[in-house]
Amino acid sequence: MKNTKLMLLAGLLGLALTGCGQTPTDSSSSGSDSSESSSSSELPADTITNDDLPKAQTTFVDEDGETQELNIDRLFRNSNDPHVINITPESGTKAKLLVAPITFEADASDPNDTIRATDDLYEKIRIAFTGTPEETAAVGGYISVQEFYNQSSYNKGGFDVVVLPCWVNTGMTPTEFNNSGSTYNGVKCAEFVREWYQEEWAKDGHGELGADWEYEWTDFDSDGDGFVDLIWSVYTYPSDHNQDWWAYVTYTSNSANVRNPTVKTIAFASTDFMSSYNGYDSHTFIHETGHTYGLNDYYDYNNTWKPMGSVDYMDQNLGDHCAYSKFTLGWVNPWVLRESDIDGTNGVTTAKITLRPLTNTGDCLVLASPNYNNTAFDEYLMVELVGPYGLAEKDYLNGYSGTTGFTEPGIRITHVDARVSGNSELNSTRWTTWRTDADDIGQNGTTVRLSNTYGGRSGVGTDSDFWDHTETTGSTDYAYMCEIGLIEASIGDTNCMTSPSYNAGMSSLFTAGSRFYMGDDSTWMKNFFPSRSGLWNKAQTFTSDSGRIGQRKIEIDETCTSNFSLRVNSIVEDEQYGAVATLTVTLI
């Protein structure tokens, strides 16, 4: 999980809201198609295909006129909390993930002090983080953190993992370490590693690092921003969710130091999270590393609902990252379909879309809301083909930690509301304006406003993360919004919006012959959209933030409607990719 206390602070940075009446600058960029769509010449004149659609953008122009990557890390950097970087295009430089095996002095009086630092356990840590596919297969392991992110990012966002050549002993018992200082154990471990490393490096033969150790401390600041890219502390003490012995990612308030890089983002987890897969299980490390890139948890801290239905790496550590996560990280550029593309204005009323599995190819489609800003940071529907392929195969077929995956291919549709706020809004206006322009988001955005926790981020005194139905129902009535939520093909009384332990299954996916449509009479809109109608979240604007639910002035843009209709024509087996889906999209 991500450190909740510090996530709450991010939620306080501000909120902005724009209605559908504002039109952002469209700076869409087309990329090379990664799907083999039917040629337009073979289809009716009123039909377009993937080849006719623009790609979304994952860049912005900064204050100096330079093109920069627009991803979730950019938002954190704007708030002075840099996360793991993608490979820099100019140099091909990868971030360095420094893994520190942490141990403590034995404490015979502590019945929980049961994990010993051994050569065998060290080797399990090494393989869990850096093992090649051949190494993990030989020991019955899962997949290494390094290999997972190389594959999941399509080699755009992987990193070099460096495991320290020895155990780092804090010189304290676990209890003494836990009671030392006032900060988190994870931060204390990372700071200890920094000091220990520099002391060892300065010794003859580099001390415990060894004479052949090649990395200077500054090598772990690959982008030269004065912060170590990431320190992963893996400790030998049983995890305890009720204490500060758990798995999490958090940050320090340190200032940058280019000559002697300081600790900023850290990850922390016990070796007991490795117990599955013969002790070589990396699932938890992969999930927490997702946070170090900037991804939020997609499960509910208040344990009320399950917006992603458990089947995602940022939910229950399962399969692969979803298309939305990869979009926010700049790893995929979805095709973008707007209503205006098929409204008949230019004689076009139909889009025929071909998708291959996301995990293998990066194929995905955005069905855009009105005035969509062409980035990951807006409201839209994300459409992707998922199934037991690539990184997802093992978990989808075998399940993991009580959660099962999608054993057959199908179309997953999610509703994303990743609109961004920034920390420069004044308190009097921060709740009534959103940052919508890509360049403004890149320059000034600091946080995706919504979360997947029911009720929104705790600690925000006045929020706008719900749709207020008070005026229409006559009593206090509201529906909370989420950052990303599954829209299920089959809607039961128990579903991802009603159960905190819900596990989505094949009935949640749209398969051959099934249809999804939006609009006021749509069952999907009434169950999965906070408006409970054919209106997007952005149709609602709070014009006053005095008071809480049911007390503020609200405007509704009735023209901000959703009118897409999607039909899955076919999903067929494919020797190269596993499956290929063909969709038809029209307007209702």
Coordinates of C-alpha atoms in Angstrom, one line a residue:
M1 CA 0.0 0.0 0.0
K2 CA 1.0 3.6 -0.4
N3 CA 1.6 5.5 2.8
T4 CA -1.8 6.9 3.5
K5 CA -0.8 9.7 5.8
L6 CA 1.3 11.3 3.1
M7 CA -1.3 10.6 0.4
L8 CA -3.7 12.7 2.5
L9 CA -1.3 15.6 2.2
A10 CA -1.3 15.3 -1.6
G11 CA -5.1 15.6 -1.5
L12 CA -4.8 18.9 0.3
L13 CA -2.9 20.5 -2.6
G14 CA -6.0 21.8 -4.3
L15 CA -8.9 21.1 -6.6
A16 CA -10.0 22.7 -9.8
L17 CA -13.1 22.0 -11.9
T18 CA -14.0 22.9 -15.4
G19 CA -17.3 22.4 -17.0
C20 CA -17.9 21.0 -20.4
G21 CA -18.3 24.4 -21.9
Q22 CA -14.5 25.0 -21.8
T23 CA -12.6 23.7 -24.8
P24 CA -8.9 22.9 -24.2
T25 CA -6.3 23.2 -26.9
D26 CA -6.2 20.0 -28.9
S27 CA -2.6 19.1 -29.4
S28 CA -3.2 15.5 -30.4
S29 CA -0.4 13.5 -31.8
S30 CA -0.7 10.5 -34.0
G31 CA 1.6 7.6 -33.4
S32 CA 2.3 4.5 -35.4
D33 CA -0.6 2.0 -35.3
S34 CA 0.2 -1.1 -33.3
S35 CA -2.9 -2.9 -34.4
E36 CA -3.7 -4.4 -37.8
S37 CA -7.0 -2.7 -38.6
S38 CA -9.1 -3.2 -41.7
S39 CA -8.3 -0.8 -44.5
S40 CA -10.8 2.0 -44.8
S41 CA -11.1 1.1 -48.5
E42 CA -12.6 -2.3 -47.6
L43 CA -15.3 -0.7 -45.4
P44 CA -18.4 1.4 -46.1
A45 CA -17.8 5.1 -46.6
D46 CA -19.4 6.0 -43.3
T47 CA -16.9 3.8 -41.3
I48 CA -13.5 4.7 -39.9
T49 CA -10.8 2.4 -38.3
N50 CA -7.9 2.6 -36.0
D51 CA -5.8 4.0 -38.8
D52 CA -8.0 7.1 -39.0
L53 CA -7.8 8.0 -35.3
P54 CA -5.2 10.2 -33.6
K55 CA -3.2 8.9 -30.6
A56 CA -3.4 10.5 -27.2
Q57 CA -0.4 12.6 -26.1
T58 CA 2.1 11.9 -23.3
T59 CA 4.1 15.1 -23.6
F60 CA 3.7 18.8 -22.8
V61 CA 5.5 22.0 -23.4
D62 CA 7.2 23.6 -20.4
E63 CA 7.7 27.3 -19.6
D64 CA 10.9 27.3 -21.7
G65 CA 9.2 25.9 -24.8
E66 CA 10.8 22.5 -24.4
T67 CA 8.8 19.2 -24.8
Q68 CA 8.7 17.1 -21.7
E69 CA 7.1 13.9 -20.7
L70 CA 3.6 14.3 -19.2
N71 CA 3.2 11.4 -16.7
I72 CA 2.3 10.9 -13.1
D73 CA 5.9 11.5 -12.1
R74 CA 5.6 15.0 -13.5
L75 CA 2.8 15.8 -11.0
F76 CA 5.0 14.6 -8.1
R77 CA 8.0 16.5 -9.3
N78 CA 5.8 19.7 -9.5
S79 CA 5.2 19.1 -5.7
N80 CA 8.9 18.4 -5.1
D81 CA 8.4 14.7 -4.6
P82 CA 10.2 13.0 -7.6
H83 CA 9.4 9.4 -8.3
V84 CA 11.1 6.8 -10.5
I85 CA 11.7 8.2 -14.0
N86 CA 11.1 6.6 -17.3
I87 CA 14.1 5.9 -19.6
T88 CA 15.2 9.3 -20.9
P89 CA 14.8 9.4 -24.7
E90 CA 18.0 11.4 -25.3
S91 CA 20.4 9.1 -23.5
G92 CA 18.6 5.9 -22.9
T93 CA 19.5 6.2 -19.2
K94 CA 17.5 4.1 -16.8
A95 CA 16.7 4.9 -13.2
K96 CA 18.6 2.8 -10.7
L97 CA 16.7 0.9 -8.0
L98 CA 19.0 0.2 -5.1
V99 CA 17.9 -2.8 -3.1
A100 CA 19.2 -3.0 0.5
P101 CA 18.7 -6.3 2.4
I102 CA 18.2 -5.1 6.0
T103 CA 18.9 -7.1 9.1
F104 CA 19.0 -6.5 12.9
E105 CA 20.7 -7.7 16.0
A106 CA 19.0 -10.9 17.3
D107 CA 16.6 -10.3 20.3
A108 CA 16.0 -13.5 22.3
S109 CA 13.4 -11.7 24.3
D110 CA 11.3 -10.9 21.2
P111 CA 9.1 -13.9 20.2
N112 CA 8.5 -12.3 16.8
D113 CA 12.2 -12.0 15.9
T114 CA 12.2 -15.2 13.9
I115 CA 13.7 -14.3 10.5
R116 CA 17.5 -14.7 10.2
A117 CA 19.7 -13.2 7.5
T118 CA 21.2 -16.1 5.6
D119 CA 22.9 -16.5 2.3
D120 CA 19.9 -18.4 1.1
L121 CA 17.5 -15.6 2.0
Y122 CA 19.8 -13.1 0.4
E123 CA 19.8 -15.1 -2.8
K124 CA 16.0 -15.2 -2.8
I125 CA 15.9 -11.4 -2.5
R126 CA 18.4 -11.1 -5.4
I127 CA 16.4 -13.3 -7.7
A128 CA 13.0 -11.8 -6.7
F129 CA 14.4 -8.4 -7.8
T130 CA 16.8 -9.1 -10.6
G131 CA 16.4 -12.7 -11.7
T132 CA 16.2 -13.5 -15.4
P133 CA 13.3 -15.6 -16.7
E134 CA 15.6 -18.6 -16.7
E135 CA 16.6 -18.0 -13.1
T136 CA 13.1 -17.6 -11.7
A137 CA 11.9 -20.6 -13.7
A138 CA 14.7 -22.8 -12.3
V139 CA 13.7 -22.1 -8.7
G140 CA 9.9 -22.1 -9.2
G141 CA 9.7 -18.4 -8.7
Y142 CA 7.3 -15.8 -10.1
I143 CA 9.0 -13.0 -12.1
S144 CA 11.6 -10.5 -11.0
V145 CA 10.7 -6.9 -10.3
Q146 CA 13.2 -5.9 -13.0
E147 CA 11.8 -8.2 -15.6
F148 CA 8.2 -7.3 -14.8
Y149 CA 8.7 -3.6 -15.4
N150 CA 10.8 -4.1 -18.5
Q151 CA 7.9 -6.1 -20.0
S152 CA 5.0 -4.1 -18.5
S153 CA 6.5 -0.8 -19.8
Y154 CA 7.4 -2.3 -23.2
N155 CA 11.0 -1.3 -22.3
K156 CA 10.0 2.4 -21.9
G157 CA 10.1 2.5 -18.2
G158 CA 12.3 -0.3 -16.9
F159 CA 15.2 0.3 -14.5
D160 CA 18.5 -1.1 -13.5
V161 CA 18.1 -3.0 -10.2
V162 CA 21.2 -3.0 -8.1
V163 CA 21.2 -5.3 -5.0
L164 CA 23.8 -4.5 -2.4
P165 CA 26.4 -7.3 -2.2
C166 CA 25.8 -8.0 1.5
W167 CA 23.3 -7.7 4.3
V168 CA 23.1 -4.2 6.0
N169 CA 23.0 -4.6 9.8
T170 CA 21.4 -1.7 11.6
G171 CA 23.3 -2.7 14.8
M172 CA 20.0 -2.6 16.7
T173 CA 17.4 -5.1 17.6
P174 CA 14.1 -4.7 15.7
T175 CA 12.5 -3.3 18.8
E176 CA 15.3 -0.8 19.4
F177 CA 15.1 0.2 15.7
N178 CA 11.4 0.6 15.8
N179 CA 11.6 2.9 18.9
S180 CA 14.5 5.0 17.5
G181 CA 13.6 8.4 16.1
S182 CA 10.1 9.6 15.3
T183 CA 9.9 8.9 11.6
Y184 CA 8.8 5.8 9.7
N185 CA 10.9 2.7 9.8
G186 CA 11.1 2.7 6.1
V187 CA 12.6 6.2 6.1
K188 CA 15.0 5.3 8.9
C189 CA 16.2 2.2 6.9
A190 CA 16.8 4.3 3.8
E191 CA 18.7 7.0 5.7
F192 CA 20.8 4.3 7.4
V193 CA 21.6 2.7 4.1
R194 CA 22.8 6.1 2.7
E195 CA 25.1 6.7 5.7
W196 CA 26.3 3.1 5.8
Y197 CA 27.0 3.1 2.0
Q198 CA 29.2 6.2 2.1
E199 CA 31.1 5.0 5.1
E200 CA 31.9 1.6 3.4
W201 CA 32.8 3.2 0.1
A202 CA 35.3 5.4 1.8
K203 CA 37.1 2.4 3.4
D204 CA 40.1 0.6 1.8
G205 CA 38.7 -1.8 -0.7
H206 CA 35.2 -0.2 -0.2
G207 CA 34.7 -2.2 3.0
E208 CA 31.8 -4.6 2.9
L209 CA 30.9 -3.4 -0.6
G210 CA 34.1 -5.0 -1.8
A211 CA 36.9 -3.9 -4.0
D212 CA 35.1 -4.8 -7.2
W213 CA 32.0 -2.8 -6.3
E214 CA 31.6 -0.3 -9.2
Y215 CA 28.9 2.2 -8.1
E216 CA 29.6 5.5 -6.5
W217 CA 26.8 7.0 -4.5
T218 CA 26.0 9.6 -7.2
D219 CA 25.4 6.8 -9.7
F220 CA 22.1 6.2 -7.9
D221 CA 20.9 9.6 -9.0
S222 CA 20.6 8.8 -12.7
D223 CA 18.7 12.0 -13.7
G224 CA 21.0 14.3 -11.6
D225 CA 18.2 15.9 -9.6
G226 CA 19.9 15.6 -6.3
F227 CA 17.8 12.7 -5.0
V228 CA 18.6 9.0 -5.0
D229 CA 16.3 7.4 -7.6
L230 CA 14.9 4.8 -5.2
I231 CA 16.0 2.8 -2.1
W232 CA 14.2 -0.5 -1.6
S233 CA 14.7 -1.8 2.0
V234 CA 13.8 -5.5 2.4
Y235 CA 13.9 -6.3 6.1
T236 CA 14.2 -9.5 8.2
Y237 CA 11.3 -9.1 10.6
P238 CA 7.7 -10.3 10.4
S239 CA 5.2 -7.9 8.9
D240 CA 2.5 -6.4 11.1
H241 CA -0.1 -4.2 9.6
N242 CA -0.9 -2.7 13.0
Q243 CA 2.7 -1.5 13.5
D244 CA 5.3 0.2 11.2
W245 CA 6.4 -3.3 10.0
W246 CA 4.5 -3.5 6.7
A247 CA 4.9 -2.9 3.0
Y248 CA 4.6 0.7 1.9
V249 CA 6.1 3.6 -0.1
T250 CA 6.6 7.0 1.4
Y251 CA 8.7 10.1 1.1
T252 CA 11.0 12.4 3.1
S253 CA 11.1 16.1 3.2
N254 CA 14.8 16.2 2.3
S255 CA 16.2 18.9 0.0
A256 CA 18.0 17.9 -3.1
N257 CA 21.9 17.7 -3.1
V258 CA 23.4 17.0 -6.5
R259 CA 26.9 16.4 -5.1
N260 CA 25.6 14.0 -2.4
P261 CA 22.2 12.8 -3.4
T262 CA 19.6 12.6 -0.6
V263 CA 16.8 10.2 0.1
K264 CA 13.3 11.2 -1.2
T265 CA 11.1 8.2 -2.3
I266 CA 11.6 4.9 -0.5
A267 CA 10.0 1.5 -0.5
F268 CA 9.9 -0.9 2.5
A269 CA 8.7 -4.5 2.9
S270 CA 9.4 -7.6 4.9
T271 CA 11.0 -10.7 3.5
D272 CA 7.9 -12.6 4.6
F273 CA 6.0 -11.2 1.7
M274 CA 8.2 -13.6 -0.4
S275 CA 6.8 -16.8 1.1
S276 CA 4.8 -18.0 -2.0
Y277 CA 6.5 -19.4 -5.1
N278 CA 9.1 -21.3 -3.1
G279 CA 10.1 -18.1 -1.3
Y280 CA 10.8 -16.2 -4.5
D281 CA 7.5 -14.3 -4.7
S282 CA 7.8 -10.7 -5.9
H283 CA 4.1 -9.7 -6.1
T284 CA 4.2 -7.3 -3.2
F285 CA 7.5 -5.7 -4.4
I286 CA 6.0 -5.2 -7.8
H287 CA 2.9 -3.5 -6.4
E288 CA 4.9 -1.2 -4.1
T289 CA 7.3 -0.4 -7.0
G290 CA 4.1 0.8 -8.8
H291 CA 3.8 3.4 -6.1
T292 CA 7.3 4.5 -6.6
Y293 CA 6.4 5.4 -10.2
G294 CA 3.5 7.4 -8.7
L295 CA 0.5 5.0 -9.1
N296 CA -2.2 5.1 -6.4
D297 CA -3.8 2.1 -4.7
Y298 CA -7.0 1.1 -6.6
Y299 CA -8.6 -0.6 -3.6
D300 CA -10.7 1.2 -1.0
Y301 CA -9.0 2.2 2.3
N302 CA -12.4 2.5 3.9
N303 CA -13.3 -1.0 2.8
T304 CA -16.7 -0.1 1.3
W305 CA -16.5 -0.9 -2.4
K306 CA -14.0 -2.5 -5.0
P307 CA -14.0 -0.2 -8.1
M308 CA -11.5 -2.4 -10.0
G309 CA -13.0 -5.7 -8.9
S310 CA -9.6 -6.8 -7.4
V311 CA -8.1 -7.7 -10.8
D312 CA -5.3 -5.2 -11.2
Y313 CA -1.8 -4.9 -9.9
M314 CA -2.6 -1.7 -7.9
D315 CA -5.6 -3.5 -6.4
Q316 CA -4.8 -7.1 -5.4
N317 CA -1.4 -7.5 -7.0
L318 CA -2.7 -9.4 -9.9
G319 CA -1.7 -9.9 -13.6
D320 CA -0.3 -6.6 -15.1
H321 CA -1.0 -2.9 -14.8
C322 CA -4.1 -1.7 -16.6
A323 CA -4.2 0.5 -19.6
Y324 CA -5.0 3.6 -17.5
S325 CA -2.0 3.0 -15.2
K326 CA 0.2 2.6 -18.3
F327 CA -1.2 5.7 -19.9
T328 CA -0.5 7.8 -16.8
L329 CA 3.1 6.5 -16.9
G330 CA 3.6 7.3 -20.6
W331 CA 3.9 3.7 -21.6
V332 CA 1.0 3.6 -24.0
N333 CA -0.6 6.1 -26.4
P334 CA -4.3 5.0 -26.8
W335 CA -6.3 5.7 -29.9
V336 CA -8.8 8.5 -29.2
L337 CA -12.3 8.4 -30.4
R338 CA -14.5 11.5 -29.9
E339 CA -18.2 11.7 -30.5
S340 CA -17.6 14.3 -33.2
D341 CA -15.6 11.6 -35.1
I342 CA -18.8 9.6 -35.7
D343 CA -21.7 12.0 -35.4
G344 CA -22.3 12.1 -39.1
T345 CA -20.9 15.6 -39.6
N346 CA -18.4 14.3 -42.1
G347 CA -20.5 11.4 -43.3
V348 CA -19.0 9.1 -40.7
T349 CA -21.2 7.3 -38.2
T350 CA -19.3 4.2 -37.3
A351 CA -15.8 3.2 -36.0
K352 CA -14.5 -0.3 -36.5
I353 CA -11.7 -0.9 -34.0
T354 CA -9.3 -3.7 -33.7
L355 CA -7.5 -4.4 -30.4
R356 CA -4.9 -7.0 -29.4
P357 CA -4.1 -7.8 -25.7
L358 CA -2.9 -4.8 -23.8
T359 CA -0.2 -6.7 -21.9
N360 CA 1.5 -7.8 -25.1
T361 CA 1.1 -4.8 -27.4
G362 CA -0.1 -1.7 -25.6
D363 CA -3.3 -1.5 -27.7
C364 CA -6.1 0.5 -26.0
L365 CA -8.8 2.9 -26.9
V366 CA -10.1 6.1 -25.2
L367 CA -13.8 7.0 -25.6
A368 CA -13.5 10.7 -24.9
S369 CA -15.7 12.9 -22.8
P370 CA -16.6 16.4 -24.2
N371 CA -13.6 18.7 -24.5
Y372 CA -11.2 15.9 -23.7
N373 CA -7.7 17.3 -23.4
N374 CA -6.1 14.3 -25.1
T375 CA -4.0 13.2 -22.1
A376 CA -4.3 10.6 -19.4
F377 CA -5.4 13.4 -17.0
D378 CA -9.0 13.9 -17.9
E379 CA -12.3 12.0 -17.8
Y380 CA -12.9 9.2 -20.4
L381 CA -13.7 5.5 -20.9
M382 CA -10.7 3.2 -21.4
V383 CA -11.2 0.1 -23.5
E384 CA -8.7 -2.7 -23.6
L385 CA -8.5 -6.4 -24.4
V386 CA -7.5 -8.5 -21.4
G387 CA -6.9 -12.2 -21.0
P388 CA -4.4 -14.8 -19.9
Y389 CA -1.5 -13.5 -22.0
G390 CA 2.0 -12.2 -21.4
L391 CA 2.5 -10.9 -17.9
A392 CA -1.1 -11.6 -16.9
E393 CA -1.0 -15.3 -17.9
K394 CA 0.3 -16.9 -14.7
D395 CA -1.9 -14.9 -12.3
Y396 CA -5.0 -15.0 -14.5
L397 CA -4.9 -18.8 -14.8
N398 CA -3.7 -19.7 -11.4
G399 CA -5.0 -16.9 -9.2
Y400 CA -3.0 -15.2 -6.5
S401 CA -3.6 -14.8 -2.7
G402 CA -7.3 -15.7 -3.0
T403 CA -7.9 -13.6 -6.1
T404 CA -8.7 -15.0 -9.5
G405 CA -8.1 -13.5 -12.9
F406 CA -9.7 -13.5 -16.3
T407 CA -9.2 -17.0 -17.7
E408 CA -10.5 -16.1 -21.2
P409 CA -10.1 -13.0 -23.4
G410 CA -12.6 -10.2 -23.1
I411 CA -13.0 -6.4 -23.3
R412 CA -12.5 -4.5 -20.1
I413 CA -14.1 -1.1 -20.0
T414 CA -13.2 1.3 -17.2
H415 CA -14.5 4.8 -16.3
V416 CA -11.5 7.1 -15.6
D417 CA -11.7 10.5 -13.9
A418 CA -8.1 11.5 -13.6
R419 CA -8.6 15.3 -13.7
V420 CA -5.8 17.2 -12.0
S421 CA -5.5 20.0 -9.5
G422 CA -2.5 22.0 -8.6
N423 CA -1.1 23.7 -5.5
S424 CA -1.2 27.2 -6.7
E425 CA -5.0 27.7 -6.5
L426 CA -6.2 30.0 -3.7
N427 CA -8.4 28.5 -1.1
S428 CA -11.3 30.6 -2.4
T429 CA -11.2 29.1 -5.9
R430 CA -9.3 25.7 -5.5
W431 CA -12.5 23.7 -5.4
T432 CA -14.2 25.3 -8.5
T433 CA -11.5 25.1 -11.3
W434 CA -9.7 22.1 -12.8
R435 CA -6.5 22.2 -14.7
T436 CA -7.5 21.0 -18.2
D437 CA -4.8 22.1 -20.7
A438 CA -2.0 19.6 -21.2
D439 CA 0.7 22.2 -20.8
D440 CA -0.9 23.7 -17.7
I441 CA -1.1 20.2 -16.2
G442 CA 2.6 19.5 -16.9
Q443 CA 3.7 22.9 -15.6
N444 CA 1.5 23.3 -12.5
G445 CA -0.5 20.1 -11.8
T446 CA 0.4 18.3 -8.6
T447 CA -2.2 15.6 -8.0
V448 CA -5.0 13.5 -9.5
R449 CA -7.8 14.8 -7.4
L450 CA -9.9 11.6 -7.0
S451 CA -9.0 8.3 -5.4
N452 CA -10.6 4.9 -5.2
T453 CA -11.4 5.2 -1.5
Y454 CA -15.1 5.5 -0.9
G455 CA -15.8 9.0 0.4
G456 CA -12.6 10.4 -1.1
R457 CA -9.3 11.2 0.5
S458 CA -9.7 11.6 4.2
G459 CA -8.4 14.8 5.8
V460 CA -9.7 17.1 3.0
G461 CA -12.0 19.4 4.9
T462 CA -14.1 20.3 1.9
D463 CA -14.3 18.0 -1.1
S464 CA -15.9 17.8 -4.5
D465 CA -15.5 14.1 -5.1
F466 CA -19.2 13.2 -5.3
W467 CA -22.2 13.8 -7.4
D468 CA -24.8 15.7 -5.3
H469 CA -28.4 14.5 -6.1
T470 CA -30.0 16.5 -3.2
E471 CA -31.8 19.0 -5.4
T472 CA -33.4 16.3 -7.6
T473 CA -34.3 13.9 -4.8
G474 CA -35.3 16.3 -2.1
S475 CA -33.0 14.9 0.5
T476 CA -29.3 14.5 1.1
D477 CA -28.3 12.1 -1.6
Y478 CA -24.9 11.7 -3.2
A479 CA -22.8 9.3 -5.2
Y480 CA -19.0 9.2 -4.8
M481 CA -16.7 9.4 -7.8
C482 CA -13.5 7.3 -8.1
E483 CA -10.3 7.6 -10.0
I484 CA -10.9 4.4 -12.1
G485 CA -13.8 2.1 -11.9
L486 CA -14.7 -1.1 -13.7
I487 CA -17.9 -1.1 -15.8
E488 CA -19.2 -4.6 -15.7
A489 CA -20.9 -6.4 -18.6
S490 CA -23.2 -8.3 -16.3
I491 CA -24.5 -6.4 -13.3
G492 CA -25.5 -8.4 -10.2
D493 CA -26.8 -7.3 -6.9
T494 CA -23.3 -7.8 -5.6
N495 CA -20.8 -6.0 -7.9
C496 CA -17.7 -3.8 -7.7
M497 CA -19.7 -0.8 -6.5
T498 CA -21.4 -2.6 -3.7
S499 CA -18.8 -5.1 -2.2
P500 CA -15.4 -4.4 -0.7
S501 CA -14.3 -8.0 -1.4
Y502 CA -15.6 -8.3 -4.9
N503 CA -13.6 -10.4 -7.4
A504 CA -14.5 -9.5 -11.0
G505 CA -14.7 -12.5 -13.3
M506 CA -15.5 -13.4 -16.9
S507 CA -19.0 -12.1 -16.6
S508 CA -17.5 -8.6 -15.9
L509 CA -15.9 -8.5 -19.4
F510 CA -17.6 -7.8 -22.7
T511 CA -17.3 -10.8 -25.0
A512 CA -18.3 -11.5 -28.6
G513 CA -21.8 -10.4 -29.3
S514 CA -22.2 -8.2 -26.1
R515 CA -23.0 -4.5 -26.2
F516 CA -22.4 -1.5 -24.0
Y517 CA -24.1 1.8 -24.4
M518 CA -24.3 5.1 -22.6
G519 CA -27.3 7.4 -22.1
D520 CA -30.0 8.2 -19.6
D521 CA -31.7 4.8 -19.9
S522 CA -28.4 2.8 -19.8
T523 CA -28.3 0.3 -17.0
W524 CA -24.5 0.8 -16.9
M525 CA -24.8 4.5 -16.4
K526 CA -27.3 4.1 -13.6
N527 CA -25.0 1.6 -11.8
F528 CA -21.5 2.8 -12.5
F529 CA -21.7 6.6 -13.2
P530 CA -22.2 8.9 -10.2
S531 CA -24.6 11.0 -12.2
R532 CA -26.8 7.9 -12.5
S533 CA -27.6 9.2 -15.9
G534 CA -26.1 9.9 -19.3
L535 CA -23.9 12.7 -17.8
W536 CA -20.2 12.7 -17.3
N537 CA -18.7 13.6 -13.9
K538 CA -17.5 16.9 -15.4
A539 CA -21.1 17.9 -16.2
Q540 CA -21.3 18.9 -12.5
T541 CA -19.7 22.1 -11.2
F542 CA -19.7 23.3 -7.6
T543 CA -19.9 27.1 -7.8
S544 CA -19.6 27.6 -4.0
D545 CA -17.7 25.5 -1.5
S546 CA -19.3 26.9 1.6
G547 CA -20.6 24.0 3.7
R548 CA -20.5 20.3 2.9
I549 CA -22.7 17.8 1.1
G550 CA -26.1 19.1 0.2
Q551 CA -25.3 22.7 1.1
R552 CA -23.3 24.0 -1.9
K553 CA -24.4 25.7 -5.1
I554 CA -24.2 23.4 -8.0
E555 CA -24.5 23.8 -11.8
I556 CA -25.2 20.9 -14.2
D557 CA -24.3 21.2 -17.8
E558 CA -27.0 19.1 -19.4
T559 CA -25.1 19.0 -22.7
C560 CA -22.2 17.1 -21.2
T561 CA -23.7 13.8 -22.2
S562 CA -22.3 10.4 -23.0
N563 CA -23.7 8.8 -26.1
F564 CA -21.3 6.0 -27.1
S565 CA -22.6 2.6 -28.1
L566 CA -20.0 -0.2 -28.3
R567 CA -20.5 -3.7 -29.6
V568 CA -18.0 -6.6 -29.5
N569 CA -18.2 -8.2 -32.9
S570 CA -15.6 -10.9 -32.3
I571 CA -12.7 -12.1 -30.2
V572 CA -10.7 -14.7 -32.1
E573 CA -7.6 -16.7 -31.2
D574 CA -4.4 -15.4 -32.7
E575 CA -1.2 -17.3 -33.0
Q576 CA 1.1 -14.3 -32.4
Y577 CA -0.8 -12.3 -29.8
G578 CA -3.2 -14.8 -28.2
A579 CA -6.3 -13.0 -29.3
V580 CA -7.6 -10.2 -31.5
A581 CA -10.9 -8.3 -30.8
T582 CA -13.0 -6.4 -33.3
L583 CA -15.4 -3.7 -32.0
T584 CA -18.0 -1.4 -33.5
V585 CA -18.6 2.0 -32.0
T586 CA -21.5 4.2 -32.9
L587 CA -23.6 6.8 -31.1
I588 CA -27.0 6.1 -29.6

